[in-house]
């Protein structure tokens, strides 16, 4: 079984410092200071990075006062600089902020409301500081429960930054090898396999299971982002993932749904992405979108798993679930419920997806438009002399130049990733579609002229 994968999606949108001459004098100076202190380990987006100084809702403003429509950022789930979230954090920080080893009302109140959004038997939650920490703990608990180490992930999966998670995140590319106990499967490519995608995916998972069972590792867990975000965004029909999950569990492994990107009602209809396919998952993780960017993560699991692990193991997390982060998370949940943002994701997301489909009709550069709620993938094709990756890069940077922000994902970075904050409106959608249509026309002309 293959355990490495080519570098792909996220690197398409990476700024090349060699292009700094294209920046303004002020931005070149800031870039030089940034590289002198932060180095190049933090990538910047776009051929010309955006120097943001302020945000509100789905808008970001740069240092020159230019406004951008944000159709990309999921961490500020209920919008940039959300007043309700900011006030909740301010109020808590001026009162008290300490660890969870004292009795506190806020974390219990939130946990009760939060768990009410999950199906049985997912009735316990462990709060962390990030999705990485939550995924790390989930894999640790899976190894304890099963007595095995083998992990199945999709080919371009990204699950976090710890050493354990870097070893199960092939999206990092071949320079960061996967752990020997990891088996990689192709995502359920609905564009390529159509109605057979679920079957092809489940068969790939079965092959990975057999390979792990034949090894010293066995099957511990499948860790999966339920919208296949970095693989290329494959929502598929409802139930797409169910058979693959069943086969993992039949082999004695646990299914861990990574909901950092698809969760929080983003896909419409349900609060969590896995619910589009099945309720039969063993653990669910999430991260900073829960609190609009404040440090938080969550691992939701059954009391059987949680209490069983706790009998023989100590989990110490100094500030996981701290009062300020919980206050922010409470405000985010208030916003989602009070403003009907789950139903809004479905309604506005349908307008967005169908609008992109209509604007792309007849274009030789668009192979597929797919999505669920406010998560849309646009499969780009290559023109003469261009690869699909080239086309996607032109689209991403063309939109940026017209003050609309998106990114790209997929095995070669060929899929446009449209994933705005949950407060995106029909009016925002109309603006996006107007600019998208113009940029697509420009890219078609450029391809025709090459």
Short mmCIF file of C-alpha atoms in Angstrom, two decimals:
data_model
loop_
_atom_site.label_atom_id
_atom_site.label_comp_id
_atom_site.label_asym_id
_atom_site.label_seq_id
_atom_site.Cartn_x
_atom_site.Cartn_y
_atom_site.Cartn_z
CA UNK A 1 0.00 0.00 0.00
CA UNK A 2 1.20 3.52 -0.79
CA UNK A 3 2.08 5.56 2.30
CA UNK A 4 3.25 8.78 0.65
CA UNK A 5 1.59 11.22 -1.68
CA UNK A 6 2.74 13.97 -4.03
CA UNK A 7 2.69 17.56 -2.87
CA UNK A 8 -0.57 19.10 -3.95
CA UNK A 9 -3.35 21.46 -3.06
CA UNK A 10 -2.33 24.00 -0.51
CA UNK A 11 0.99 24.85 -2.16
CA UNK A 12 -0.82 26.31 -5.18
CA UNK A 13 -1.77 29.31 -3.08
CA UNK A 14 1.62 29.91 -1.50
CA UNK A 15 3.37 33.25 -1.96
CA UNK A 16 6.87 33.08 -3.42
CA UNK A 17 9.18 35.57 -1.65
CA UNK A 18 11.08 35.90 -4.92
CA UNK A 19 8.04 37.85 -6.16
CA UNK A 20 8.37 40.55 -3.50
CA UNK A 21 9.21 43.21 -6.09
CA UNK A 22 5.53 43.20 -7.09
CA UNK A 23 4.53 44.47 -3.64
CA UNK A 24 4.23 48.04 -2.48
CA UNK A 25 7.20 49.62 -0.68
CA UNK A 26 5.40 49.37 2.67
CA UNK A 27 4.44 45.72 2.15
CA UNK A 28 7.98 44.81 1.05
CA UNK A 29 9.30 46.35 4.26
CA UNK A 30 6.77 44.45 6.37
CA UNK A 31 7.57 41.22 4.52
CA UNK A 32 11.28 41.69 5.22
CA UNK A 33 10.57 42.23 8.93
CA UNK A 34 8.29 39.20 8.98
CA UNK A 35 10.89 36.95 7.36
CA UNK A 36 13.56 38.25 9.74
CA UNK A 37 11.48 37.22 12.77
CA UNK A 38 9.04 34.50 11.67
CA UNK A 39 11.12 33.04 8.86
CA UNK A 40 9.45 31.28 5.95
CA UNK A 41 7.82 28.50 7.95
CA UNK A 42 4.49 30.35 7.87
CA UNK A 43 3.31 30.50 4.24
CA UNK A 44 1.50 33.55 2.92
CA UNK A 45 -1.41 33.29 0.51
CA UNK A 46 -1.60 34.60 -3.08
CA UNK A 47 0.93 35.84 -5.61
CA UNK A 48 0.46 39.23 -3.94
CA UNK A 49 -0.31 38.74 -0.23
CA UNK A 50 -3.18 40.69 1.30
CA UNK A 51 -2.12 43.01 4.15
CA UNK A 52 -5.25 42.84 6.32
CA UNK A 53 -5.82 45.32 9.16
CA UNK A 54 -9.52 45.02 9.97
CA UNK A 55 -12.54 42.81 9.44
CA UNK A 56 -16.30 42.77 9.89
CA UNK A 57 -18.69 39.97 9.02
CA UNK A 58 -17.56 38.56 5.67
CA UNK A 59 -15.40 41.59 4.83
CA UNK A 60 -11.69 42.19 5.32
CA UNK A 61 -9.97 45.53 4.79
CA UNK A 62 -6.35 45.93 3.78
CA UNK A 63 -3.87 48.62 4.80
CA UNK A 64 -4.99 50.85 1.92
CA UNK A 65 -8.64 50.62 2.93
CA UNK A 66 -9.55 48.22 0.10
CA UNK A 67 -12.40 45.89 1.03
CA UNK A 68 -12.31 42.15 0.26
CA UNK A 69 -15.18 39.67 0.19
CA UNK A 70 -14.10 36.69 2.29
CA UNK A 71 -15.32 33.46 0.68
CA UNK A 72 -12.68 31.31 2.33
CA UNK A 73 -12.28 31.60 6.11
CA UNK A 74 -14.09 29.09 8.31
CA UNK A 75 -12.38 29.84 11.64
CA UNK A 76 -14.30 33.12 12.19
CA UNK A 77 -17.42 30.99 11.74
CA UNK A 78 -19.91 33.71 12.65
CA UNK A 79 -17.99 36.49 10.96
CA UNK A 80 -14.90 38.59 11.52
CA UNK A 81 -14.89 40.76 14.67
CA UNK A 82 -18.28 39.40 15.72
CA UNK A 83 -19.47 41.80 18.47
CA UNK A 84 -21.23 39.11 20.48
CA UNK A 85 -18.12 36.93 20.58
CA UNK A 86 -15.81 39.86 21.36
CA UNK A 87 -18.02 41.07 24.20
CA UNK A 88 -18.29 37.58 25.70
CA UNK A 89 -14.51 37.19 25.74
CA UNK A 90 -13.95 40.69 27.13
CA UNK A 91 -16.52 40.13 29.86
CA UNK A 92 -14.91 36.83 30.88
CA UNK A 93 -11.33 38.13 30.76
CA UNK A 94 -12.22 41.00 33.07
CA UNK A 95 -13.76 38.54 35.50
CA UNK A 96 -11.51 35.43 35.59
CA UNK A 97 -9.67 33.05 33.28
CA UNK A 98 -8.05 29.93 34.69
CA UNK A 99 -7.86 26.19 34.16
CA UNK A 100 -10.69 23.66 34.42
CA UNK A 101 -9.54 22.00 37.64
CA UNK A 102 -11.87 24.23 39.62
CA UNK A 103 -15.62 23.89 39.52
CA UNK A 104 -17.01 26.38 37.01
CA UNK A 105 -20.51 26.94 35.65
CA UNK A 106 -19.57 28.11 32.15
CA UNK A 107 -17.80 24.98 30.89
CA UNK A 108 -20.58 22.70 32.19
CA UNK A 109 -23.36 24.89 30.78
CA UNK A 110 -21.67 24.93 27.39
CA UNK A 111 -20.88 21.20 27.43
CA UNK A 112 -24.53 20.37 28.03
CA UNK A 113 -25.68 22.51 25.10
CA UNK A 114 -22.83 21.35 22.87
CA UNK A 115 -23.46 17.65 23.47
CA UNK A 116 -27.15 18.13 22.70
CA UNK A 117 -26.11 18.70 19.06
CA UNK A 118 -24.70 15.14 18.79
CA UNK A 119 -26.50 11.80 18.40
CA UNK A 120 -26.33 9.06 21.03
CA UNK A 121 -24.14 7.55 22.36
CA UNK A 122 -21.78 10.54 21.95
CA UNK A 123 -22.41 11.96 25.42
CA UNK A 124 -19.03 13.11 26.77
CA UNK A 125 -16.71 15.90 25.64
CA UNK A 126 -13.06 16.65 26.36
CA UNK A 127 -11.96 20.20 25.60
CA UNK A 128 -8.49 21.00 24.27
CA UNK A 129 -6.76 24.08 22.86
CA UNK A 130 -6.92 23.03 19.20
CA UNK A 131 -8.19 20.51 16.71
CA UNK A 132 -4.67 19.06 16.56
CA UNK A 133 -4.77 18.27 20.26
CA UNK A 134 -8.23 16.75 19.90
CA UNK A 135 -7.16 14.51 16.99
CA UNK A 136 -4.01 13.50 18.84
CA UNK A 137 -6.03 12.41 21.87
CA UNK A 138 -8.59 10.60 19.69
CA UNK A 139 -5.88 8.48 18.06
CA UNK A 140 -4.35 7.80 21.46
CA UNK A 141 -7.67 6.59 22.84
CA UNK A 142 -8.30 4.47 19.74
CA UNK A 143 -4.93 2.75 20.16
CA UNK A 144 -5.73 2.11 23.83
CA UNK A 145 -9.19 0.69 23.11
CA UNK A 146 -8.17 -1.54 20.20
CA UNK A 147 -4.67 -2.49 21.28
CA UNK A 148 -3.59 -1.72 17.71
CA UNK A 149 -1.89 1.19 15.93
CA UNK A 150 -2.90 1.08 12.27
CA UNK A 151 -4.58 4.26 10.94
CA UNK A 152 -6.39 4.79 7.64
CA UNK A 153 -6.53 8.29 6.11
CA UNK A 154 -7.37 9.73 2.70
CA UNK A 155 -4.69 10.60 0.18
CA UNK A 156 -4.57 14.36 0.69
CA UNK A 157 -5.77 14.44 4.30
CA UNK A 158 -4.59 17.05 6.78
CA UNK A 159 -5.32 16.48 10.47
CA UNK A 160 -2.97 18.63 12.52
CA UNK A 161 0.48 19.73 13.58
CA UNK A 162 1.66 17.42 16.37
CA UNK A 163 4.28 14.78 15.58
CA UNK A 164 1.61 12.09 15.71
CA UNK A 165 -0.70 13.98 13.35
CA UNK A 166 2.01 15.04 10.92
CA UNK A 167 2.58 11.31 10.53
CA UNK A 168 -1.03 10.80 9.43
CA UNK A 169 -1.35 13.91 7.24
CA UNK A 170 -0.24 13.12 3.67
CA UNK A 171 -1.26 16.61 2.50
CA UNK A 172 2.09 17.77 3.95
CA UNK A 173 3.82 16.14 0.97
CA UNK A 174 6.63 13.60 0.52
CA UNK A 175 9.21 15.63 2.44
CA UNK A 176 7.27 14.77 5.61
CA UNK A 177 6.93 10.96 5.46
CA UNK A 178 3.94 9.22 6.96
CA UNK A 179 4.22 6.89 9.92
CA UNK A 180 4.76 3.23 9.00
CA UNK A 181 1.40 2.25 10.51
CA UNK A 182 -0.57 4.57 8.18
CA UNK A 183 -2.39 3.39 5.07
CA UNK A 184 -3.64 5.89 2.51
CA UNK A 185 -6.81 5.50 0.45
CA UNK A 186 -8.11 7.60 -2.41
CA UNK A 187 -10.99 9.87 -1.50
CA UNK A 188 -14.45 8.97 -2.87
CA UNK A 189 -14.05 10.91 -6.12
CA UNK A 190 -17.61 11.59 -7.20
CA UNK A 191 -16.37 13.49 -10.27
CA UNK A 192 -14.42 10.46 -11.51
CA UNK A 193 -16.60 7.57 -10.30
CA UNK A 194 -20.06 9.12 -10.12
CA UNK A 195 -22.65 6.85 -8.48
CA UNK A 196 -19.99 4.20 -7.87
CA UNK A 197 -17.84 6.46 -5.67
CA UNK A 198 -19.09 4.99 -2.37
CA UNK A 199 -18.37 1.44 -3.53
CA UNK A 200 -14.93 2.30 -4.90
CA UNK A 201 -14.07 4.11 -1.67
CA UNK A 202 -15.28 1.27 0.56
CA UNK A 203 -13.27 -1.24 -1.48
CA UNK A 204 -10.17 0.93 -1.08
CA UNK A 205 -10.75 1.01 2.67
CA UNK A 206 -11.13 -2.79 2.68
CA UNK A 207 -7.78 -3.14 0.92
CA UNK A 208 -6.17 -0.87 3.52
CA UNK A 209 -7.75 -2.93 6.32
CA UNK A 210 -6.42 -6.17 4.82
CA UNK A 211 -2.94 -4.71 4.47
CA UNK A 212 -2.90 -3.50 8.08
CA UNK A 213 -4.22 -6.83 9.34
CA UNK A 214 -1.43 -8.60 7.49
CA UNK A 215 1.10 -6.32 9.17
CA UNK A 216 2.16 -5.98 12.78
CA UNK A 217 -0.05 -2.93 13.25
CA UNK A 218 -3.66 -4.10 12.84
CA UNK A 219 -6.57 -1.67 12.49
CA UNK A 220 -6.95 0.98 15.17
CA UNK A 221 -8.84 3.81 13.49
CA UNK A 222 -9.94 5.63 10.41
CA UNK A 223 -9.47 9.39 10.80
CA UNK A 224 -11.49 11.30 8.21
CA UNK A 225 -12.62 14.80 7.37
CA UNK A 226 -16.23 14.14 6.37
CA UNK A 227 -16.30 16.63 3.47
CA UNK A 228 -12.84 15.48 2.24
CA UNK A 229 -11.74 19.12 2.32
CA UNK A 230 -8.11 18.88 1.29
CA UNK A 231 -8.72 15.91 -1.01
CA UNK A 232 -10.88 18.05 -3.28
CA UNK A 233 -14.27 18.47 -1.51
CA UNK A 234 -16.48 15.42 -2.16
CA UNK A 235 -19.82 15.66 -0.37
CA UNK A 236 -21.45 13.05 -2.57
CA UNK A 237 -24.90 11.69 -1.93
CA UNK A 238 -26.00 11.19 1.66
CA UNK A 239 -24.56 7.94 2.97
CA UNK A 240 -21.44 8.15 0.77
CA UNK A 241 -19.12 7.24 3.65
CA UNK A 242 -21.37 4.85 5.58
CA UNK A 243 -20.23 1.54 4.08
CA UNK A 244 -16.54 2.39 4.48
CA UNK A 245 -17.17 3.27 8.13
CA UNK A 246 -19.02 -0.01 8.65
CA UNK A 247 -16.10 -2.00 7.27
CA UNK A 248 -13.61 -0.25 9.58
CA UNK A 249 -15.79 -0.99 12.60
CA UNK A 250 -16.35 -4.59 11.50
CA UNK A 251 -12.56 -4.99 11.52
CA UNK A 252 -12.46 -3.76 15.12
CA UNK A 253 -11.33 -0.23 14.34
CA UNK A 254 -12.85 3.06 15.45
CA UNK A 255 -14.12 5.81 13.15
CA UNK A 256 -13.00 9.35 14.06
CA UNK A 257 -14.79 12.17 12.25
CA UNK A 258 -12.62 15.29 11.97
CA UNK A 259 -15.19 18.11 11.88
CA UNK A 260 -12.84 21.12 12.03
CA UNK A 261 -13.86 22.12 8.50
CA UNK A 262 -17.28 20.53 7.78
CA UNK A 263 -18.77 21.04 11.23
CA UNK A 264 -20.76 23.84 12.89
CA UNK A 265 -23.68 23.52 10.47
CA UNK A 266 -21.55 24.47 7.48
CA UNK A 267 -22.95 21.70 5.28
CA UNK A 268 -26.58 22.61 6.01
CA UNK A 269 -29.37 20.49 7.52
CA UNK A 270 -27.17 19.00 10.26
CA UNK A 271 -24.76 20.48 12.78
CA UNK A 272 -22.01 18.01 11.93
CA UNK A 273 -20.76 16.72 8.59
CA UNK A 274 -20.77 13.03 9.50
CA UNK A 275 -24.53 13.22 9.99
CA UNK A 276 -25.01 13.49 6.21
CA UNK A 277 -23.80 9.90 6.01
CA UNK A 278 -24.42 8.07 9.29
CA UNK A 279 -24.61 8.58 13.04
CA UNK A 280 -22.42 5.52 13.56
CA UNK A 281 -19.07 7.14 14.35
CA UNK A 282 -17.03 6.51 17.49
CA UNK A 283 -15.40 9.89 18.11
CA UNK A 284 -15.78 13.41 16.70
CA UNK A 285 -13.21 16.20 16.83
CA UNK A 286 -13.39 19.92 16.17
CA UNK A 287 -11.26 23.02 16.64
CA UNK A 288 -11.08 26.79 16.63
CA UNK A 289 -14.23 27.50 14.55
CA UNK A 290 -16.11 26.47 17.70
CA UNK A 291 -15.02 29.74 19.32
CA UNK A 292 -14.56 31.97 16.29
CA UNK A 293 -10.77 31.68 16.46
CA UNK A 294 -10.16 31.56 20.19
CA UNK A 295 -8.01 28.56 21.19
CA UNK A 296 -10.28 25.55 21.62
CA UNK A 297 -10.74 22.01 20.40
CA UNK A 298 -13.15 19.25 21.31
CA UNK A 299 -13.22 15.49 21.36
CA UNK A 300 -16.73 14.07 21.65
CA UNK A 301 -17.07 10.39 22.45
CA UNK A 302 -19.16 7.94 24.43
CA UNK A 303 -19.01 7.79 28.22
CA UNK A 304 -17.83 4.19 27.81
CA UNK A 305 -14.72 5.32 25.93
CA UNK A 306 -14.13 8.43 28.02
CA UNK A 307 -14.61 6.87 31.44
CA UNK A 308 -12.81 3.68 30.43
CA UNK A 309 -9.73 5.60 29.33
CA UNK A 310 -9.85 7.80 32.43
CA UNK A 311 -9.70 4.79 34.77
CA UNK A 312 -6.09 4.07 33.87
CA UNK A 313 -4.84 7.27 32.21
CA UNK A 314 -4.41 10.88 33.15
CA UNK A 315 -5.15 13.55 30.58
CA UNK A 316 -3.68 16.89 31.59
CA UNK A 317 -4.37 20.00 29.52
CA UNK A 318 -3.58 23.20 31.38
CA UNK A 319 -5.93 25.56 29.55
CA UNK A 320 -8.14 23.31 27.46
CA UNK A 321 -11.69 24.54 27.98
CA UNK A 322 -10.57 27.74 29.72
CA UNK A 323 -13.38 30.19 30.60
CA UNK A 324 -12.50 32.80 27.94
CA UNK A 325 -12.53 30.23 25.13
CA UNK A 326 -15.73 28.69 26.49
CA UNK A 327 -17.33 32.15 26.62
CA UNK A 328 -16.44 32.64 22.96
CA UNK A 329 -17.75 29.18 22.04
CA UNK A 330 -20.99 29.88 23.89
CA UNK A 331 -21.43 33.13 21.95
CA UNK A 332 -20.75 31.33 18.65
CA UNK A 333 -23.38 28.70 19.48
CA UNK A 334 -25.80 31.50 20.44
CA UNK A 335 -25.21 33.14 17.07
CA UNK A 336 -25.72 29.91 15.14
CA UNK A 337 -28.96 29.15 16.95
CA UNK A 338 -30.41 32.67 17.16
CA UNK A 339 -29.63 33.57 13.55
CA UNK A 340 -30.62 30.19 12.08
CA UNK A 341 -27.22 29.72 10.49
CA UNK A 342 -27.53 25.97 9.88
CA UNK A 343 -30.63 26.48 7.73
CA UNK A 344 -28.97 29.58 6.30
CA UNK A 345 -25.96 27.53 5.23
CA UNK A 346 -28.25 25.26 3.26
CA UNK A 347 -30.24 28.08 1.68
CA UNK A 348 -27.38 30.42 0.80
CA UNK A 349 -25.08 27.52 -0.03
CA UNK A 350 -27.58 26.22 -2.57
CA UNK A 351 -27.71 29.67 -4.19
CA UNK A 352 -23.92 29.79 -4.25
CA UNK A 353 -23.44 26.32 -5.70
CA UNK A 354 -26.17 26.63 -8.32
CA UNK A 355 -24.95 30.12 -9.20
CA UNK A 356 -21.41 28.88 -9.76
CA UNK A 357 -22.80 26.03 -11.84
CA UNK A 358 -24.79 28.45 -13.98
CA UNK A 359 -21.87 30.86 -14.37
CA UNK A 360 -19.64 27.92 -15.39
CA UNK A 361 -22.07 26.41 -17.91
CA UNK A 362 -20.41 26.02 -21.26
CA UNK A 363 -16.93 26.73 -19.93
CA UNK A 364 -14.27 24.31 -21.10
CA UNK A 365 -12.32 25.08 -17.93
CA UNK A 366 -14.85 23.77 -15.37
CA UNK A 367 -15.35 20.04 -15.06
CA UNK A 368 -17.57 19.86 -11.98
CA UNK A 369 -19.24 22.00 -9.33
CA UNK A 370 -20.04 20.17 -6.11
CA UNK A 371 -20.71 20.96 -2.50
CA UNK A 372 -23.04 20.97 0.44
CA UNK A 373 -24.14 24.09 2.26
CA UNK A 374 -21.45 26.75 2.43
CA UNK A 375 -18.69 24.44 1.20
CA UNK A 376 -18.25 24.34 -2.58
CA UNK A 377 -15.58 22.76 -4.75
CA UNK A 378 -15.05 23.72 -8.40
CA UNK A 379 -13.05 21.18 -10.42
CA UNK A 380 -10.91 23.07 -12.92
CA UNK A 381 -9.67 21.64 -16.20
CA UNK A 382 -6.62 22.57 -18.20
CA UNK A 383 -6.64 24.68 -21.36
CA UNK A 384 -4.13 24.40 -24.18
CA UNK A 385 -0.68 24.48 -22.65
CA UNK A 386 -2.09 24.64 -19.11
CA UNK A 387 -2.73 22.05 -16.43
CA UNK A 388 -5.81 22.11 -14.19
CA UNK A 389 -3.48 23.38 -11.46
CA UNK A 390 -2.48 26.30 -13.70
CA UNK A 391 -6.12 27.15 -14.30
CA UNK A 392 -6.94 27.00 -10.60
CA UNK A 393 -3.99 29.26 -9.77
CA UNK A 394 -5.15 31.82 -12.31
CA UNK A 395 -8.67 31.71 -10.89
CA UNK A 396 -7.56 32.06 -7.26
CA UNK A 397 -5.27 34.99 -7.98
CA UNK A 398 -7.68 36.58 -10.44
CA UNK A 399 -10.37 36.60 -7.77
CA UNK A 400 -7.91 38.00 -5.23
CA UNK A 401 -7.02 40.82 -7.64
CA UNK A 402 -10.74 41.64 -7.81
CA UNK A 403 -10.96 41.56 -4.01
CA UNK A 404 -12.58 38.15 -3.49
CA UNK A 405 -10.74 35.57 -1.38
CA UNK A 406 -10.81 31.80 -1.97
CA UNK A 407 -8.17 29.04 -2.12
CA UNK A 408 -7.56 25.70 -3.85
CA UNK A 409 -7.25 22.06 -2.80
CA UNK A 410 -6.98 18.60 -4.35
CA UNK A 411 -4.28 16.17 -5.40
CA UNK A 412 -2.69 18.74 -7.71
CA UNK A 413 -4.42 21.86 -6.38
CA UNK A 414 -6.98 21.75 -9.19
CA UNK A 415 -10.15 22.35 -7.12
CA UNK A 416 -11.29 25.84 -6.14
CA UNK A 417 -12.24 25.92 -2.46
CA UNK A 418 -15.13 28.24 -1.65
CA UNK A 419 -15.87 28.17 2.10
CA UNK A 420 -17.08 31.51 3.48
CA UNK A 421 -18.06 32.33 7.06
CA UNK A 422 -21.52 31.08 8.02
CA UNK A 423 -22.94 34.63 7.91
CA UNK A 424 -22.54 34.81 4.11
CA UNK A 425 -25.77 36.17 2.60
CA UNK A 426 -27.64 36.03 -0.70
CA UNK A 427 -26.31 39.52 -1.45
CA UNK A 428 -22.75 38.37 -0.79
CA UNK A 429 -23.39 35.42 -3.07
CA UNK A 430 -24.56 37.69 -5.89
CA UNK A 431 -21.38 39.75 -5.54
CA UNK A 432 -19.23 36.63 -5.55
CA UNK A 433 -20.94 35.24 -8.67
CA UNK A 434 -20.50 38.48 -10.59
CA UNK A 435 -16.77 38.54 -9.92
CA UNK A 436 -16.39 34.79 -10.47
CA UNK A 437 -18.00 35.05 -13.90
CA UNK A 438 -15.71 37.90 -14.92
CA UNK A 439 -12.58 36.11 -13.74
CA UNK A 440 -13.56 32.86 -15.46
CA UNK A 441 -14.08 34.76 -18.72
CA UNK A 442 -10.67 36.40 -18.36
CA UNK A 443 -8.95 33.07 -17.68
CA UNK A 444 -10.66 31.53 -20.70
CA UNK A 445 -9.39 34.38 -22.87
CA UNK A 446 -5.88 34.01 -21.47
CA UNK A 447 -5.96 30.29 -22.22
CA UNK A 448 -7.23 30.90 -25.72
CA UNK A 449 -4.40 33.35 -26.31
CA UNK A 450 -1.65 31.07 -25.07
#
